[in-house]
Short mmCIF file of C-alpha atoms in Angstrom, two decimals:
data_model
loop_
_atom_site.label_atom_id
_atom_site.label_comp_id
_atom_site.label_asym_id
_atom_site.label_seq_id
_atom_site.Cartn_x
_atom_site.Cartn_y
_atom_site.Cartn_z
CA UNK A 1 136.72 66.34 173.75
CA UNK A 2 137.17 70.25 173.62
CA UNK A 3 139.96 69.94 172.09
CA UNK A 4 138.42 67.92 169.04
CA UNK A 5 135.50 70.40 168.75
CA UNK A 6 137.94 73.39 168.39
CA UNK A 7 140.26 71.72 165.77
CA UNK A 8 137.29 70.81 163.58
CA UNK A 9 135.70 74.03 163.67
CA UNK A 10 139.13 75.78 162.69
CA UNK A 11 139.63 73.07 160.06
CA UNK A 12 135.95 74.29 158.27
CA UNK A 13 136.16 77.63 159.02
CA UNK A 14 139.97 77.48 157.08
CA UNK A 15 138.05 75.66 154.33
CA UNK A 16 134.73 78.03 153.67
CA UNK A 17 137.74 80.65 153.77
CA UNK A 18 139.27 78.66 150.59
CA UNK A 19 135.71 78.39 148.94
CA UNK A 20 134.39 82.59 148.96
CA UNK A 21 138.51 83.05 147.91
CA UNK A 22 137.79 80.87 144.99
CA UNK A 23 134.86 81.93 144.06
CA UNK A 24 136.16 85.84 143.92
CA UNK A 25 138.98 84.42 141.63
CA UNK A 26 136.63 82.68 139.19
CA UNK A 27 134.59 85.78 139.34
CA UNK A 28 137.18 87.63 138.47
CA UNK A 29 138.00 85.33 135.46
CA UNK A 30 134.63 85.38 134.12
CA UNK A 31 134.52 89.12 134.35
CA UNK A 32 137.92 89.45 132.26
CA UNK A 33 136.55 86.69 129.64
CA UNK A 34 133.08 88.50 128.71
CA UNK A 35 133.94 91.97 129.80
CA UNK A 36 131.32 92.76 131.54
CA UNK A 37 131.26 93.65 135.03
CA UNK A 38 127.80 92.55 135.85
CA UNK A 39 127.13 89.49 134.83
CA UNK A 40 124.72 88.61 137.42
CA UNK A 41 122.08 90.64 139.48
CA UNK A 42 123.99 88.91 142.40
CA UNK A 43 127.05 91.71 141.02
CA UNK A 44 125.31 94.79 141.36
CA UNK A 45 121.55 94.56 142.64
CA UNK A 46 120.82 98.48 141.63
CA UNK A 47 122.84 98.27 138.57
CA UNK A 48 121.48 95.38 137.13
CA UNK A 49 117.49 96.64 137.58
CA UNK A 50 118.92 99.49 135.32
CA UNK A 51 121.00 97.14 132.67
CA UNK A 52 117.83 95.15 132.36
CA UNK A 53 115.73 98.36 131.36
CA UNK A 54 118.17 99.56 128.82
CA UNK A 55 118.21 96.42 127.29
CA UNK A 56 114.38 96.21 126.99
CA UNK A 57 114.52 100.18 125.60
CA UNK A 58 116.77 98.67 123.31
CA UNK A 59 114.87 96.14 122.27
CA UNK A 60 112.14 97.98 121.48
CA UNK A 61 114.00 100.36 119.51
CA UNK A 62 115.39 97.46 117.57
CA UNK A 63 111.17 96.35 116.98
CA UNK A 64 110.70 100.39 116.10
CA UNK A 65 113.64 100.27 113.62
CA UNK A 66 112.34 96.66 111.69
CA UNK A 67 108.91 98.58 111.40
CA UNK A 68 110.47 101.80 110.00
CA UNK A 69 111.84 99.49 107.62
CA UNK A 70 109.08 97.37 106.22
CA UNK A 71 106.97 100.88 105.97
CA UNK A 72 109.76 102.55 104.20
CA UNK A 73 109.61 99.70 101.28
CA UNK A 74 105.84 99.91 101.29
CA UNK A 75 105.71 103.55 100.64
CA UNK A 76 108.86 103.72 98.37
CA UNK A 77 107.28 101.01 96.12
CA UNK A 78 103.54 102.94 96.65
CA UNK A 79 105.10 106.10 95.56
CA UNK A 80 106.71 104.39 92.40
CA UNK A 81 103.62 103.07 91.33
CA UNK A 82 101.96 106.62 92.06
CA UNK A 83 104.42 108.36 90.10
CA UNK A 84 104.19 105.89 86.78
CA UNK A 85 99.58 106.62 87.90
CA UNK A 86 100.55 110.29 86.95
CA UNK A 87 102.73 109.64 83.99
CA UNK A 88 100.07 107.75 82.43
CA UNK A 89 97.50 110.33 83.68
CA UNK A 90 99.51 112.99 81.63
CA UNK A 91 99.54 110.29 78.55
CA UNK A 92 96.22 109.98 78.45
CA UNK A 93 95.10 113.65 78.92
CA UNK A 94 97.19 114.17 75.66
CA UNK A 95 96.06 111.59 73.60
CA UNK A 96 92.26 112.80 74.42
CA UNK A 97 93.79 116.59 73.52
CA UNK A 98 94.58 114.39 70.39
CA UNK A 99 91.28 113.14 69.22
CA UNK A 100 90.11 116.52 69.93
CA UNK A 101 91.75 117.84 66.38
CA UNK A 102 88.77 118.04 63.86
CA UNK A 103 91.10 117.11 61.13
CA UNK A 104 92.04 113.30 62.41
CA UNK A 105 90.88 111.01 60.00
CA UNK A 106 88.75 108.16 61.12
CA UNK A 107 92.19 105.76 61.50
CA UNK A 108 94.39 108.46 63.56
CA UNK A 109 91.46 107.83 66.13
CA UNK A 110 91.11 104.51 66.04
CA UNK A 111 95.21 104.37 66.65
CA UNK A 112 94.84 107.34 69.68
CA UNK A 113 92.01 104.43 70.96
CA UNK A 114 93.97 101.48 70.44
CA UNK A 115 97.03 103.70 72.37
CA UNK A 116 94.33 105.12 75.19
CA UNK A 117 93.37 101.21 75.97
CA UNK A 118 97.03 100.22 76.34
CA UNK A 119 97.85 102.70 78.66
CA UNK A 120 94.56 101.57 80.43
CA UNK A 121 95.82 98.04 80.78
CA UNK A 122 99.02 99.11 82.11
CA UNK A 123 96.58 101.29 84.75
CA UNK A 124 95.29 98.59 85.72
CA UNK A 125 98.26 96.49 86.87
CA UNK A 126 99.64 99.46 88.62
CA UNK A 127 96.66 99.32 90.62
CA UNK A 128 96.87 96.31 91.31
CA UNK A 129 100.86 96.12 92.75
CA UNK A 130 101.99 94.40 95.51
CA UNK A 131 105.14 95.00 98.23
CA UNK A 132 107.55 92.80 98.77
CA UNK A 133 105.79 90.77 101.06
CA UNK A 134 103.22 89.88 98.33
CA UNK A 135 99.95 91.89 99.48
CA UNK A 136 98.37 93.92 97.31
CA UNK A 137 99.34 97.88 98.34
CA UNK A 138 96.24 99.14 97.54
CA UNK A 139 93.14 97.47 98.75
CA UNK A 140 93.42 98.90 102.20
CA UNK A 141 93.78 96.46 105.07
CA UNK A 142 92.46 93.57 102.42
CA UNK A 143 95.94 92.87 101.33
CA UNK A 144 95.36 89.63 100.11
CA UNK A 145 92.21 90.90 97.82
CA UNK A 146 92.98 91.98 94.80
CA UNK A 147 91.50 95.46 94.84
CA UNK A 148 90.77 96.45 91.11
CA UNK A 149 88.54 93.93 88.73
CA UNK A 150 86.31 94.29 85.96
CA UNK A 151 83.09 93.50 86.08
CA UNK A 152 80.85 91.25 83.08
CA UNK A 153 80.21 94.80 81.71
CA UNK A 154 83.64 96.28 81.77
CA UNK A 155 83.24 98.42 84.76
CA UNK A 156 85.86 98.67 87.17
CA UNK A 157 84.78 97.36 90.72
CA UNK A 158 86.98 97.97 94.18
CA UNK A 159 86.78 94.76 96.36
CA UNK A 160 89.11 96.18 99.04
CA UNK A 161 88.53 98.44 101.57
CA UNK A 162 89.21 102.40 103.01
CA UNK A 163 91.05 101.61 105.63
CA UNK A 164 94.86 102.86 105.94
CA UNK A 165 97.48 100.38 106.92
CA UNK A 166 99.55 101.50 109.67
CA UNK A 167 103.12 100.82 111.40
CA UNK A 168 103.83 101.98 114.90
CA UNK A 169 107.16 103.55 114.31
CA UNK A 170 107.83 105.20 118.01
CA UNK A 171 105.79 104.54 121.23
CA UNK A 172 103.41 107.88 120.01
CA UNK A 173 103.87 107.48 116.67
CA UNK A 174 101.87 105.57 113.87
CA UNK A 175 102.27 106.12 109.61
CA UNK A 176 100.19 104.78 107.34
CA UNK A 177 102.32 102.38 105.10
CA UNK A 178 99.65 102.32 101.76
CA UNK A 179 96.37 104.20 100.73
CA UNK A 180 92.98 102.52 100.10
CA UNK A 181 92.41 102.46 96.61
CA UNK A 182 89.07 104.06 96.32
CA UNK A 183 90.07 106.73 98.00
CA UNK A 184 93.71 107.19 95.47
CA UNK A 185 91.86 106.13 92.22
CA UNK A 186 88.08 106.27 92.67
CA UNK A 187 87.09 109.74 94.50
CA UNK A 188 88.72 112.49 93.13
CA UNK A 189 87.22 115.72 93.30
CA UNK A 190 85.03 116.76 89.95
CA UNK A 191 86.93 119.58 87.81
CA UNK A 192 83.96 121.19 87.12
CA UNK A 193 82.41 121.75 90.52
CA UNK A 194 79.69 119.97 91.93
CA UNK A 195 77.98 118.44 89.19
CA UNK A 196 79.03 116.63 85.63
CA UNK A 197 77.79 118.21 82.46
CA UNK A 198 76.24 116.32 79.54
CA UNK A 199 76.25 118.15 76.75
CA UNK A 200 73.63 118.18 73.56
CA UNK A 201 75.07 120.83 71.41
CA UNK A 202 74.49 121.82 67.94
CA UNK A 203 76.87 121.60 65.06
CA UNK A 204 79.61 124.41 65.46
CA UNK A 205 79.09 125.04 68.52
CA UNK A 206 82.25 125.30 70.84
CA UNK A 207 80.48 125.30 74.32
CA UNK A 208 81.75 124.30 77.69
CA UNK A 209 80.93 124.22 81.53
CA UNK A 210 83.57 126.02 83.26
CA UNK A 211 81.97 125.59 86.56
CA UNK A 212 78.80 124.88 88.19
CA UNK A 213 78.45 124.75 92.16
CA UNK A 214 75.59 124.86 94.45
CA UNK A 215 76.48 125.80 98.14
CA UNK A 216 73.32 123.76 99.21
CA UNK A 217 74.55 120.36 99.65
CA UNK A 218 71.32 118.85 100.16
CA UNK A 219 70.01 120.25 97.07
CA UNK A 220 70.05 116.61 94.82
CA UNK A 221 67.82 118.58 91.86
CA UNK A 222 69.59 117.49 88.31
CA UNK A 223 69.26 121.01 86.19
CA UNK A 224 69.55 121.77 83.32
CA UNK A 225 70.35 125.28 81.29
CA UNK A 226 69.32 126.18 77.67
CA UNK A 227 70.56 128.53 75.38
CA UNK A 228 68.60 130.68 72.84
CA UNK A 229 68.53 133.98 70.78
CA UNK A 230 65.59 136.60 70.80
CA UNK A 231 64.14 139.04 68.20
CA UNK A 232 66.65 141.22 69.10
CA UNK A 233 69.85 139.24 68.55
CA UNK A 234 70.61 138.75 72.56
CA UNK A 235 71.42 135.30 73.90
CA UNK A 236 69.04 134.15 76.84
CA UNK A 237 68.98 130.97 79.08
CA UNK A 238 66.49 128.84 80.54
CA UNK A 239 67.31 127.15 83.42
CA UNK A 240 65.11 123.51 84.30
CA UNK A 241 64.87 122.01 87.83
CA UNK A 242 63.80 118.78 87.40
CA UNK A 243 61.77 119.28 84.33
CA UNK A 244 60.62 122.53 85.52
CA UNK A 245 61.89 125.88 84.89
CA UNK A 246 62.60 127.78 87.53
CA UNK A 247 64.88 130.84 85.93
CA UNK A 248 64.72 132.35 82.38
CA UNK A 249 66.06 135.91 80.72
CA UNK A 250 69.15 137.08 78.88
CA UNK A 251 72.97 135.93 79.50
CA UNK A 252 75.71 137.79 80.94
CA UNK A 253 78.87 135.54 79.66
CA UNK A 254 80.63 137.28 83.05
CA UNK A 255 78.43 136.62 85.54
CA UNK A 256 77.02 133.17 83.66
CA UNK A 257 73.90 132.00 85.37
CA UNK A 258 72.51 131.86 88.79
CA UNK A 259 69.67 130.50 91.19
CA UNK A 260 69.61 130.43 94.35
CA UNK A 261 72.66 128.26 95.85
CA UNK A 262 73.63 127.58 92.19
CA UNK A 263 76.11 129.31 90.62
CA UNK A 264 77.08 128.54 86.70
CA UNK A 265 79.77 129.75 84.25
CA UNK A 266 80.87 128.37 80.91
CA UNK A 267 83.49 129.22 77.92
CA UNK A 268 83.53 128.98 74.45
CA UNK A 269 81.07 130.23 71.70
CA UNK A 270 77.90 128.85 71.43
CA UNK A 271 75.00 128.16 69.41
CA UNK A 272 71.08 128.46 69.41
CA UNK A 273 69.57 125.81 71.22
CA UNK A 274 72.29 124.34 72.49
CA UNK A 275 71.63 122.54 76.58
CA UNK A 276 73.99 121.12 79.07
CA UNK A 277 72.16 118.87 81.70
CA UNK A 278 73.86 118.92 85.10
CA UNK A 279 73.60 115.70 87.31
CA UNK A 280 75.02 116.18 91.15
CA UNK A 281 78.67 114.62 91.44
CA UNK A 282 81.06 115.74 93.55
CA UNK A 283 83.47 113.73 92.40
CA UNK A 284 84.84 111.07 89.64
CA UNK A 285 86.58 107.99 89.46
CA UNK A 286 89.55 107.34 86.86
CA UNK A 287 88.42 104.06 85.30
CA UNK A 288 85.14 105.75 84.32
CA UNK A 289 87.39 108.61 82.24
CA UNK A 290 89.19 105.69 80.81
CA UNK A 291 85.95 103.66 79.58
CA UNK A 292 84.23 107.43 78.07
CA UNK A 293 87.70 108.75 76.36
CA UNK A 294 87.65 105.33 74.13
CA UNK A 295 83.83 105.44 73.69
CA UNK A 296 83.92 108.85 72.67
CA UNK A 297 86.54 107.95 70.22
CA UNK A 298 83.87 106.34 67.89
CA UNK A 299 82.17 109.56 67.50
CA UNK A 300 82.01 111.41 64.42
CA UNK A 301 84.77 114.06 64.44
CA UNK A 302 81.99 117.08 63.51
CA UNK A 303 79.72 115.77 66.53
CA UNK A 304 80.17 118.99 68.46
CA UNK A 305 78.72 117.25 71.90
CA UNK A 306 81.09 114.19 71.85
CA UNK A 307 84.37 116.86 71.39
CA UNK A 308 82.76 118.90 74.69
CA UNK A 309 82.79 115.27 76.46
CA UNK A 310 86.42 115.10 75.16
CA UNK A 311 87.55 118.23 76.74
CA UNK A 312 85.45 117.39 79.85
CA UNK A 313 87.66 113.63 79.72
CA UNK A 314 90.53 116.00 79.41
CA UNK A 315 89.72 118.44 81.98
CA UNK A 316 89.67 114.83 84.70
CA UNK A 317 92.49 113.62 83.27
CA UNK A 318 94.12 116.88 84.38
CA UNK A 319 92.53 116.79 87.73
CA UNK A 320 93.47 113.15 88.18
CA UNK A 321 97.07 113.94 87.81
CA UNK A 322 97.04 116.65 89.87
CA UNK A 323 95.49 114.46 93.01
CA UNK A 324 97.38 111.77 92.70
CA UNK A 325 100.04 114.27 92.43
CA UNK A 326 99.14 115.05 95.85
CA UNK A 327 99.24 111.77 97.23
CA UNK A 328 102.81 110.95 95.99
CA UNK A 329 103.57 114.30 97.93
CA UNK A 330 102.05 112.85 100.89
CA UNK A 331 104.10 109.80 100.57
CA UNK A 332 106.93 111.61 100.58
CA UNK A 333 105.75 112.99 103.69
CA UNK A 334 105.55 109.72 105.38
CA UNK A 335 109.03 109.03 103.88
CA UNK A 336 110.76 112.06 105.74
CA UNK A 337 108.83 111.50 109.24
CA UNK A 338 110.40 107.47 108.92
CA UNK A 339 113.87 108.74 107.99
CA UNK A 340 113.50 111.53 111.27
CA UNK A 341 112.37 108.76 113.56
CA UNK A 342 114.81 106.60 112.38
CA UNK A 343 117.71 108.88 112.87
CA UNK A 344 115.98 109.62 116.86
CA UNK A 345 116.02 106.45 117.14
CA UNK A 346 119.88 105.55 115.93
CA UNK A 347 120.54 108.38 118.29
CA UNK A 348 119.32 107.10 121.30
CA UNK A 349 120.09 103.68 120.86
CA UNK A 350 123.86 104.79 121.26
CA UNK A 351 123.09 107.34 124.27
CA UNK A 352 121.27 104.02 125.94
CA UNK A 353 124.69 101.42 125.09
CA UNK A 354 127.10 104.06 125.88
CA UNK A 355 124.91 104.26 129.25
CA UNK A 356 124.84 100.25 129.47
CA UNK A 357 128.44 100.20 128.73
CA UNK A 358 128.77 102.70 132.11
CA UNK A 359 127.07 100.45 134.40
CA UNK A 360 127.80 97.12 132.81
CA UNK A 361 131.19 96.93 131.33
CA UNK A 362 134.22 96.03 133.02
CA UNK A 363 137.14 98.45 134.07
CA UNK A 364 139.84 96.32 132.78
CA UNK A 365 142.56 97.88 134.80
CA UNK A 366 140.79 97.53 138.25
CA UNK A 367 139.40 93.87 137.51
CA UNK A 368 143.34 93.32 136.98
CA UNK A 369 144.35 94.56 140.16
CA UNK A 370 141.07 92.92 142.02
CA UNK A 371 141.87 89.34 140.44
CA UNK A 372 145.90 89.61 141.61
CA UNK A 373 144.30 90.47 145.18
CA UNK A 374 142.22 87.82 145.27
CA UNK A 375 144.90 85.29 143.85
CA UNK A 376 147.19 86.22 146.77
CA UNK A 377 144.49 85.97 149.37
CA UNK A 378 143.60 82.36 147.87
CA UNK A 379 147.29 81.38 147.75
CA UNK A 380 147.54 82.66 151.52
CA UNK A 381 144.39 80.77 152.47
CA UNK A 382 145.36 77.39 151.11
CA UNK A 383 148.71 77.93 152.58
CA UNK A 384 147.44 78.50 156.21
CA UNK A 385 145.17 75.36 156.01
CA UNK A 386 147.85 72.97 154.27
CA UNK A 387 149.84 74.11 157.95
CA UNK A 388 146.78 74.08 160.28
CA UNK A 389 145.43 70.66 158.76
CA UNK A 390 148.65 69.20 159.81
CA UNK A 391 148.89 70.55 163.19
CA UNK A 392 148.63 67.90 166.37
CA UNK A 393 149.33 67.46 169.88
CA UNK A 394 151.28 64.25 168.90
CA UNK A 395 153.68 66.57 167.23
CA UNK A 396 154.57 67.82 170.64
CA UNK A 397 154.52 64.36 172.36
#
């Protein structure tokens, strides 16, 4: 009975010896097929926490990279449609200049109109671009609303909103991918200060508002200033605050006019009685320069108040181009911080596989070796138990 026990026992130990030699041969066969060393955690506990780490780095730099992407086609196609904004900006400004010349005849302006409202339609469908993706690029985070419409009475409305759209291009690291379009097209700060001039001139007269600010931003007041000549052949003002004057006596063309918080200058000659009212606006929209450049058109060339308003349409035209000037520049801002984060990126996603490829690929040469060791151990396993499974005492009987 002993004796049974003891042969059976050396007959499965033999056999589990046959199995773990097997299983380090088709280890080693898997290892030389995908070339990887750890192929389980089972392999290399420690190793393998740090494989799976790199790989989720990697992954996430992969995420990072598609993001840099899609933001880098947003803003290249934003900054196309800002740079053909300005070239139309610089169109327009010229053919106001144009209707400016007192010796147009009555078609030449209706031509510089018909040319104005072209390059006002084309405005408009730049505004109104979309990416790739189809979403409008400028109504904020509305990207299915079309931003830009015109109203019953030909005003230009904005139905999107002022927030930026953002990508997270690093795990610190957000750019905006497109600019509301109020903000781009709608609030662009006033040439002429703080306030817009209307002007009620008299014939000849080549008046203009240079500037008029007012440090007191609560101050809402509309003004307006007067010019005059006395008995003595000087030129005086009178300043109105709401209907009321509140300053009066003789111009000094360097010094202009002041009150209080307000400060005015102007350029050009002028005439007896001529008045500029000033109503508070810190800033102008582009549409509106559009819609008074082609209504000012119809105005009699000698009206010397519709050619100030001309220069004034000018003066935003020239402002306009300049701020969206600005935001192109800031585009191209955007632009360089993608193409640095995607380079960091590029960078360390080969210092991460070159550090995978330490801990996970396989040393060829010493997997070689390894697998012939194992092969011989197998081959001397299943040698001793094709001899011990035949041994028996009736061999000796």
């Amino acid at each position: 009975m002993i004796s049974r026990i003891a042969s059976f026992h050396n007959y499965q130990s033999v056999s589990n010896d046959i199995m773990r030699q097997n299983v380090k041969v088709q280890d080693n066969q898997e290892q030389m097929a995908t070339g990887k060393r750890v192929i389980t955690s089972g392999d290399d506990p420690v190793s393998s926490i740090y494989i799976q780490n790199f790989r989720q780095q990697d992954e996430q730099i992969d995420q990072f990279i598609d993001s840099i992407t899609l933001a880098r086609n947003r803003q290249t196609r934003e900054e196309i449609a800002i740079d053909e904004s300005e070239q139309i900006m610089d169109g327009a400004k010229r053919k106001v200049m144009a209707m400016i010349n007192g010796s147009l005849s009555v078609e030449d302006r209706t031509a510089h109109r018909q040319d104005l409202q072209g390059m006002f339609d084309n405005f408009m469908d730049l505004v109104n671009t979309k990416d790739e993706s189809g979403n409008f690029l400028f109504s904020g985070t509305q990207t299915s609303t079309q931003p830009f419409y015109r109203d019953s009475q030909g005003n230009v409305r904005y139905a999107g909103d002022s927030y930026f759209r953002t990508a997270q291009v690093a795990p610190a690291v957000e750019v905006p991918t497109s600019d509301p379009g109020d903000k781009l097209f709608m609030e662009i700060d006033n040439p002429f200060g703080d306030y817009q001039p209307e002007y009620d001139l008299e014939d000849g007269s080549l008046l203009l508002m240079a500037k008029a600010e007012n440090t007191n931003d609560a101050d809402t007041s509309n003004y307006s200033v007067s010019f005059d000549v006395n008995a003595n052949g000087d030129t005086t003002y009178s300043l109105m605050q709401d209907g009321t004057e509140v300053s009066a006596g003789l111009y000094d063309p360097q010094n202009g006019v002041e009150w209080n918080t307000l400060k005015m200058t102007f350029e050009g000659e002028m005439k007896p009685g001529d008045t500029i009212n000033l109503e508070r606006q810190d800033s102008f929209n582009i549409f509106d320069s559009f819609k008074k450049g082609a209504a000012l058109s119809y105005a009699d060339i000698d009206d010397a108040s519709a050619t100030a308003e001309l220069h004034q349409v000018t003066e935003q035209f020239a402002a306009a181009f300049k701020h969206l000037n600005k935001a192109r520049s800031e585009v191209g801002t955007r632009l360089t911080t993608l193409d640095r984060q995607e380079s960091m990126h590029k960078d360390f996603k080969l210092v991460l596989n070159r550090s995978l490829g330490t801990m996970e690929d396989l040393d060829y040469t010493q997997a070689a070796i390894d697998m012939n060791e194992d092969m011989l151990a197998l081959q001397a396993s299943q040698q001793a138990f094709a001899k011990t499974k035949d041994l028996s005492l009736f061999n000796y009987i």
